[in-house]
Amino acid sequence: MLVITALYAALFAVAAKAWREKTGVALRMDVLPKRATLPLMVGLPLLLVGGPLVFRATGQPVWLITASLLGAAVSVGFHLTFVRLHRRTA
């Protein structure tokens, strides 16, 4: 669980670096609306850690699949929202 969360943070750092190199603008979470970033910053790590915890407690793989799908949907949705906000300001 810790490895998954660390991997998520590492991938975020790689994405931020790629964004900075592509656009010349640093990826700053403080310029995004708090109503979007706060649930993501709290909820996504909980989802990434909670799925394996519930799987371990129940032994049912549906929890891992659900957590993975929800995590992917949240990540893609946040990315699309960020791109839309960036296009509006550009």
mmCIF file with all atom_site columns, C-alpha atoms in Angstrom:
data_model
loop_
_atom_site.group_PDB
_atom_site.id
_atom_site.type_symbol
_atom_site.label_atom_id
_atom_site.label_alt_id
_atom_site.label_comp_id
_atom_site.label_asym_id
_atom_site.label_entity_id
_atom_site.label_seq_id
_atom_site.pdbx_PDB_ins_code
_atom_site.Cartn_x
_atom_site.Cartn_y
_atom_site.Cartn_z
_atom_site.occupancy
_atom_site.B_iso_or_equiv
_atom_site.pdbx_formal_charge
_atom_site.auth_seq_id
_atom_site.auth_comp_id
_atom_site.auth_asym_id
_atom_site.auth_atom_id
_atom_site.pdbx_PDB_model_num
ATOM 1  C CA . MET A 1 1  ? 0.000   0.000   0.000   1.00 0.00 ? 1  MET A CA 1
ATOM 2  C CA . LEU A 1 2  ? 2.815   2.354   0.816   1.00 0.00 ? 2  LEU A CA 1
ATOM 3  C CA . VAL A 1 3  ? 4.581   1.414   -2.400  1.00 0.00 ? 3  VAL A CA 1
ATOM 4  C CA . ILE A 1 4  ? 1.452   2.221   -4.428  1.00 0.00 ? 4  ILE A CA 1
ATOM 5  C CA . THR A 1 5  ? 1.127   5.616   -2.754  1.00 0.00 ? 5  THR A CA 1
ATOM 6  C CA . ALA A 1 6  ? 4.846   6.346   -3.241  1.00 0.00 ? 6  ALA A CA 1
ATOM 7  C CA . LEU A 1 7  ? 4.550   5.318   -6.893  1.00 0.00 ? 7  LEU A CA 1
ATOM 8  C CA . TYR A 1 8  ? 1.585   7.669   -7.314  1.00 0.00 ? 8  TYR A CA 1
ATOM 9  C CA . ALA A 1 9  ? 3.597   10.542  -5.815  1.00 0.00 ? 9  ALA A CA 1
ATOM 10 C CA . ALA A 1 10 ? 6.571   9.712   -8.056  1.00 0.00 ? 10 ALA A CA 1
ATOM 11 C CA . LEU A 1 11 ? 4.371   9.640   -11.163 1.00 0.00 ? 11 LEU A CA 1
ATOM 12 C CA . PHE A 1 12 ? 2.894   12.979  -10.147 1.00 0.00 ? 12 PHE A CA 1
ATOM 13 C CA . ALA A 1 13 ? 6.416   14.427  -9.844  1.00 0.00 ? 13 ALA A CA 1
ATOM 14 C CA . VAL A 1 14 ? 7.316   13.091  -13.302 1.00 0.00 ? 14 VAL A CA 1
ATOM 15 C CA . ALA A 1 15 ? 4.117   14.562  -14.762 1.00 0.00 ? 15 ALA A CA 1
ATOM 16 C CA . ALA A 1 16 ? 4.836   17.929  -13.126 1.00 0.00 ? 16 ALA A CA 1
ATOM 17 C CA . LYS A 1 17 ? 8.361   17.952  -14.569 1.00 0.00 ? 17 LYS A CA 1
ATOM 18 C CA . ALA A 1 18 ? 7.094   17.032  -18.044 1.00 0.00 ? 18 ALA A CA 1
ATOM 19 C CA . TRP A 1 19 ? 4.450   19.765  -17.807 1.00 0.00 ? 19 TRP A CA 1
ATOM 20 C CA . ARG A 1 20 ? 7.066   22.329  -16.781 1.00 0.00 ? 20 ARG A CA 1
ATOM 21 C CA . GLU A 1 21 ? 9.373   21.332  -19.651 1.00 0.00 ? 21 GLU A CA 1
ATOM 22 C CA . LYS A 1 22 ? 6.530   21.378  -22.200 1.00 0.00 ? 22 LYS A CA 1
ATOM 23 C CA . THR A 1 23 ? 4.864   24.627  -21.170 1.00 0.00 ? 23 THR A CA 1
ATOM 24 C CA . GLY A 1 24 ? 7.565   26.494  -19.272 1.00 0.00 ? 24 GLY A CA 1
ATOM 25 C CA . VAL A 1 25 ? 5.084   26.930  -16.413 1.00 0.00 ? 25 VAL A CA 1
ATOM 26 C CA . ALA A 1 26 ? 5.425   25.130  -13.110 1.00 0.00 ? 26 ALA A CA 1
ATOM 27 C CA . LEU A 1 27 ? 2.548   22.889  -12.084 1.00 0.00 ? 27 LEU A CA 1
ATOM 28 C CA . ARG A 1 28 ? 1.203   24.686  -9.046  1.00 0.00 ? 28 ARG A CA 1
ATOM 29 C CA . MET A 1 29 ? -1.674  23.222  -7.099  1.00 0.00 ? 29 MET A CA 1
ATOM 30 C CA . ASP A 1 30 ? -2.266  26.467  -5.218  1.00 0.00 ? 30 ASP A CA 1
ATOM 31 C CA . VAL A 1 31 ? -3.646  28.222  -8.299  1.00 0.00 ? 31 VAL A CA 1
ATOM 32 C CA . LEU A 1 32 ? -6.362  25.615  -8.822  1.00 0.00 ? 32 LEU A CA 1
ATOM 33 C CA . PRO A 1 33 ? -9.737  25.861  -7.079  1.00 0.00 ? 33 PRO A CA 1
ATOM 34 C CA . LYS A 1 34 ? -9.633  24.369  -3.584  1.00 0.00 ? 34 LYS A CA 1
ATOM 35 C CA . ARG A 1 35 ? -13.000 22.695  -4.161  1.00 0.00 ? 35 ARG A CA 1
ATOM 36 C CA . ALA A 1 36 ? -11.299 20.534  -6.797  1.00 0.00 ? 36 ALA A CA 1
ATOM 37 C CA . THR A 1 37 ? -7.844  19.968  -5.358  1.00 0.00 ? 37 THR A CA 1
ATOM 38 C CA . LEU A 1 38 ? -8.650  19.291  -1.706  1.00 0.00 ? 38 LEU A CA 1
ATOM 39 C CA . PRO A 1 39 ? -10.903 16.266  -2.357  1.00 0.00 ? 39 PRO A CA 1
ATOM 40 C CA . LEU A 1 40 ? -8.327  14.938  -4.818  1.00 0.00 ? 40 LEU A CA 1
ATOM 41 C CA . MET A 1 41 ? -5.351  15.370  -2.506  1.00 0.00 ? 41 MET A CA 1
ATOM 42 C CA . VAL A 1 42 ? -7.187  13.729  0.387   1.00 0.00 ? 42 VAL A CA 1
ATOM 43 C CA . GLY A 1 43 ? -9.398  11.238  -1.429  1.00 0.00 ? 43 GLY A CA 1
ATOM 44 C CA . LEU A 1 44 ? -7.063  9.703   -3.981  1.00 0.00 ? 44 LEU A CA 1
ATOM 45 C CA . PRO A 1 45 ? -4.410  8.497   -1.492  1.00 0.00 ? 45 PRO A CA 1
ATOM 46 C CA . LEU A 1 46 ? -7.216  7.168   0.731   1.00 0.00 ? 46 LEU A CA 1
ATOM 47 C CA . LEU A 1 47 ? -8.632  5.335   -2.262  1.00 0.00 ? 47 LEU A CA 1
ATOM 48 C CA . LEU A 1 48 ? -5.225  3.912   -3.197  1.00 0.00 ? 48 LEU A CA 1
ATOM 49 C CA . VAL A 1 49 ? -4.606  2.686   0.348   1.00 0.00 ? 49 VAL A CA 1
ATOM 50 C CA . GLY A 1 50 ? -8.213  1.833   1.259   1.00 0.00 ? 50 GLY A CA 1
ATOM 51 C CA . GLY A 1 51 ? -8.797  -0.582  -1.610  1.00 0.00 ? 51 GLY A CA 1
ATOM 52 C CA . PRO A 1 52 ? -5.967  -2.931  -0.621  1.00 0.00 ? 52 PRO A CA 1
ATOM 53 C CA . LEU A 1 53 ? -6.933  -2.673  3.061   1.00 0.00 ? 53 LEU A CA 1
ATOM 54 C CA . VAL A 1 54 ? -10.521 -3.705  2.374   1.00 0.00 ? 54 VAL A CA 1
ATOM 55 C CA . PHE A 1 55 ? -9.285  -6.456  0.035   1.00 0.00 ? 55 PHE A CA 1
ATOM 56 C CA . ARG A 1 56 ? -7.039  -7.796  2.766   1.00 0.00 ? 56 ARG A CA 1
ATOM 57 C CA . ALA A 1 57 ? -9.904  -7.760  5.256   1.00 0.00 ? 57 ALA A CA 1
ATOM 58 C CA . THR A 1 58 ? -12.471 -9.385  2.950   1.00 0.00 ? 58 THR A CA 1
ATOM 59 C CA . GLY A 1 59 ? -10.385 -11.321 0.427   1.00 0.00 ? 59 GLY A CA 1
ATOM 60 C CA . GLN A 1 60 ? -12.651 -10.169 -2.405  1.00 0.00 ? 60 GLN A CA 1
ATOM 61 C CA . PRO A 1 61 ? -10.758 -8.765  -5.426  1.00 0.00 ? 61 PRO A CA 1
ATOM 62 C CA . VAL A 1 62 ? -13.736 -6.608  -6.431  1.00 0.00 ? 62 VAL A CA 1
ATOM 63 C CA . TRP A 1 63 ? -12.460 -3.995  -3.954  1.00 0.00 ? 63 TRP A CA 1
ATOM 64 C CA . LEU A 1 64 ? -9.117  -3.743  -5.750  1.00 0.00 ? 64 LEU A CA 1
ATOM 65 C CA . ILE A 1 65 ? -10.777 -3.502  -9.146  1.00 0.00 ? 65 ILE A CA 1
ATOM 66 C CA . THR A 1 66 ? -13.231 -0.866  -7.941  1.00 0.00 ? 66 THR A CA 1
ATOM 67 C CA . ALA A 1 67 ? -10.507 1.197   -6.265  1.00 0.00 ? 67 ALA A CA 1
ATOM 68 C CA . SER A 1 68 ? -8.357  1.014   -9.408  1.00 0.00 ? 68 SER A CA 1
ATOM 69 C CA . LEU A 1 69 ? -11.183 2.071   -11.703 1.00 0.00 ? 69 LEU A CA 1
ATOM 70 C CA . LEU A 1 70 ? -12.248 4.905   -9.412  1.00 0.00 ? 70 LEU A CA 1
ATOM 71 C CA . GLY A 1 71 ? -8.650  6.084   -9.045  1.00 0.00 ? 71 GLY A CA 1
ATOM 72 C CA . ALA A 1 72 ? -8.160  6.086   -12.810 1.00 0.00 ? 72 ALA A CA 1
ATOM 73 C CA . ALA A 1 73 ? -11.436 7.938   -13.394 1.00 0.00 ? 73 ALA A CA 1
ATOM 74 C CA . VAL A 1 74 ? -10.585 10.565  -10.772 1.00 0.00 ? 74 VAL A CA 1
ATOM 75 C CA . SER A 1 75 ? -7.092  11.047  -12.198 1.00 0.00 ? 75 SER A CA 1
ATOM 76 C CA . VAL A 1 76 ? -8.343  11.434  -15.771 1.00 0.00 ? 76 VAL A CA 1
ATOM 77 C CA . GLY A 1 77 ? -11.154 13.754  -14.673 1.00 0.00 ? 77 GLY A CA 1
ATOM 78 C CA . PHE A 1 78 ? -8.759  15.938  -12.723 1.00 0.00 ? 78 PHE A CA 1
ATOM 79 C CA . HIS A 1 79 ? -6.376  16.065  -15.667 1.00 0.00 ? 79 HIS A CA 1
ATOM 80 C CA . LEU A 1 80 ? -9.135  17.116  -18.050 1.00 0.00 ? 80 LEU A CA 1
ATOM 81 C CA . THR A 1 81 ? -10.321 19.786  -15.614 1.00 0.00 ? 81 THR A CA 1
ATOM 82 C CA . PHE A 1 82 ? -6.777  21.107  -15.231 1.00 0.00 ? 82 PHE A CA 1
ATOM 83 C CA . VAL A 1 83 ? -6.312  21.255  -19.011 1.00 0.00 ? 83 VAL A CA 1
ATOM 84 C CA . ARG A 1 84 ? -9.651  23.064  -19.395 1.00 0.00 ? 84 ARG A CA 1
ATOM 85 C CA . LEU A 1 85 ? -8.682  25.624  -16.726 1.00 0.00 ? 85 LEU A CA 1
ATOM 86 C CA . HIS A 1 86 ? -5.310  26.123  -18.377 1.00 0.00 ? 86 HIS A CA 1
ATOM 87 C CA . ARG A 1 87 ? -6.875  26.741  -21.798 1.00 0.00 ? 87 ARG A CA 1
ATOM 88 C CA . ARG A 1 88 ? -9.228  29.342  -20.340 1.00 0.00 ? 88 ARG A CA 1
ATOM 89 C CA . THR A 1 89 ? -6.394  31.361  -18.838 1.00 0.00 ? 89 THR A CA 1
ATOM 90 C CA . ALA A 1 90 ? -4.102  31.075  -21.887 1.00 0.00 ? 90 ALA A CA 1
#
